Short mmCIF file of C-alpha atoms in Angstrom, two decimals:
data_model
loop_
_atom_site.label_atom_id
_atom_site.label_comp_id
_atom_site.label_asym_id
_atom_site.label_seq_id
_atom_site.Cartn_x
_atom_site.Cartn_y
_atom_site.Cartn_z
CA MET A 30 0.00 0.00 0.00
CA LYS A 31 1.35 3.43 -0.91
CA THR A 32 1.78 6.01 1.77
CA ASP A 33 1.04 9.67 1.29
CA ARG A 34 4.50 11.12 0.79
CA SER A 35 3.48 14.60 -0.29
CA SER A 36 3.72 16.00 3.24
CA GLU A 37 6.99 14.12 3.87
CA GLU A 38 8.59 15.42 0.66
CA LYS A 39 7.97 19.04 1.61
CA GLU A 40 9.89 18.68 4.84
CA LEU A 41 13.67 18.52 5.13
CA ARG A 42 15.26 15.54 6.79
CA SER A 43 16.28 16.20 10.34
CA GLU A 44 20.00 16.11 9.46
CA TYR A 45 19.65 19.06 7.04
CA ARG A 46 19.11 22.76 7.71
CA ARG A 47 17.99 25.43 5.26
CA SER A 48 21.26 27.24 5.97
CA ASP A 49 23.06 24.27 4.34
CA PHE A 50 21.57 25.47 1.02
CA PRO A 51 22.44 29.16 0.70
CA ASN A 52 21.23 29.42 -2.91
CA GLY A 53 17.95 27.69 -2.16
CA PHE A 54 16.61 24.55 -3.72
CA VAL A 55 16.67 24.14 -7.49
CA ARG A 56 14.83 21.18 -8.96
CA GLY A 57 16.71 19.57 -11.86
CA LYS A 58 19.83 21.64 -11.31
CA TYR A 59 22.13 18.93 -12.68
CA ALA A 60 19.69 17.25 -15.08
CA GLN A 61 21.26 18.60 -18.30
CA ARG A 62 24.81 17.73 -17.21
CA LEU A 63 23.70 14.20 -16.30
CA LYS A 64 21.91 13.79 -19.61
CA GLU A 65 25.00 14.90 -21.57
CA SER A 66 27.39 12.62 -19.68
CA SER A 67 25.13 9.58 -19.58
CA ASN A 68 25.89 6.65 -21.83
CA ILE A 69 22.54 4.93 -21.37
CA ILE A 70 20.55 4.21 -24.49
CA VAL A 71 17.03 2.88 -24.86
CA LEU A 72 16.31 0.20 -27.40
CA LYS A 73 13.02 -0.12 -29.20
CA PRO A 74 11.00 -3.00 -27.71
CA GLU A 75 11.24 -5.09 -30.90
CA VAL A 76 15.04 -4.77 -30.85
CA ALA A 77 15.29 -5.54 -27.13
CA LYS A 78 13.36 -8.81 -27.64
CA VAL A 79 16.10 -10.10 -29.94
CA PHE A 80 18.99 -9.53 -27.53
CA PRO A 81 19.04 -11.24 -24.13
CA ASN A 82 21.62 -8.90 -22.54
CA GLU A 83 24.02 -6.00 -23.12
CA GLU A 84 26.86 -8.32 -24.15
CA ALA A 85 24.77 -9.65 -27.05
CA VAL A 86 23.97 -6.11 -28.19
CA ASN A 87 27.63 -5.06 -28.00
CA ASP A 88 28.79 -8.18 -29.87
CA ALA A 89 26.27 -7.56 -32.66
CA LEU A 90 27.23 -3.90 -33.00
CA LEU A 91 30.97 -4.65 -32.96
CA SER A 92 30.43 -7.28 -35.66
CA LEU A 93 28.51 -4.77 -37.74
CA ILE A 94 31.27 -2.17 -37.33
CA ASP A 95 33.89 -4.74 -38.36
CA LEU A 96 31.85 -5.76 -41.40
CA ALA A 97 31.36 -2.13 -42.43
CA LYS A 98 35.09 -1.44 -42.16
CA ARG A 99 35.98 -4.48 -44.25
CA THR A 100 33.30 -3.77 -46.86
CA VAL A 101 33.70 -0.03 -47.33
CA GLY A 102 37.33 0.46 -46.32
CA PRO A 103 38.93 3.35 -44.46
CA ARG A 104 39.62 5.59 -47.50
CA CYS A 105 36.12 5.49 -48.90
CA SER A 106 34.00 8.61 -48.49
CA ALA A 107 30.35 8.44 -47.52
CA ALA A 108 29.30 9.66 -50.98
CA SER A 109 31.15 6.92 -52.83
CA ALA A 110 29.89 4.32 -50.35
CA ASN A 111 26.33 5.40 -51.11
CA LYS A 112 26.98 5.02 -54.84
CA ARG A 113 28.22 1.46 -54.31
CA ILE A 114 25.23 0.52 -52.21
CA SER A 115 22.65 1.99 -54.60
CA ARG A 116 23.98 0.10 -57.63
#
């Protein structure tokens, strides 16, 4: 059963004082920095069903990268690679 936390959330914990926060409280102060430094990705559900864990996803992507490097080659530009694929 859920408890009503709304009144609890408005109160500071006993170990904190308002003077500990001279600039006041700012919700989401570090949200943008966390978003930029995060390396978490979200897979579409149909993709996630195919892979049982993160190791399987990483193995598949590394294999794809290796295949792309061997197929296209390091000197090939994106434009010439597109020409090869469209033929």
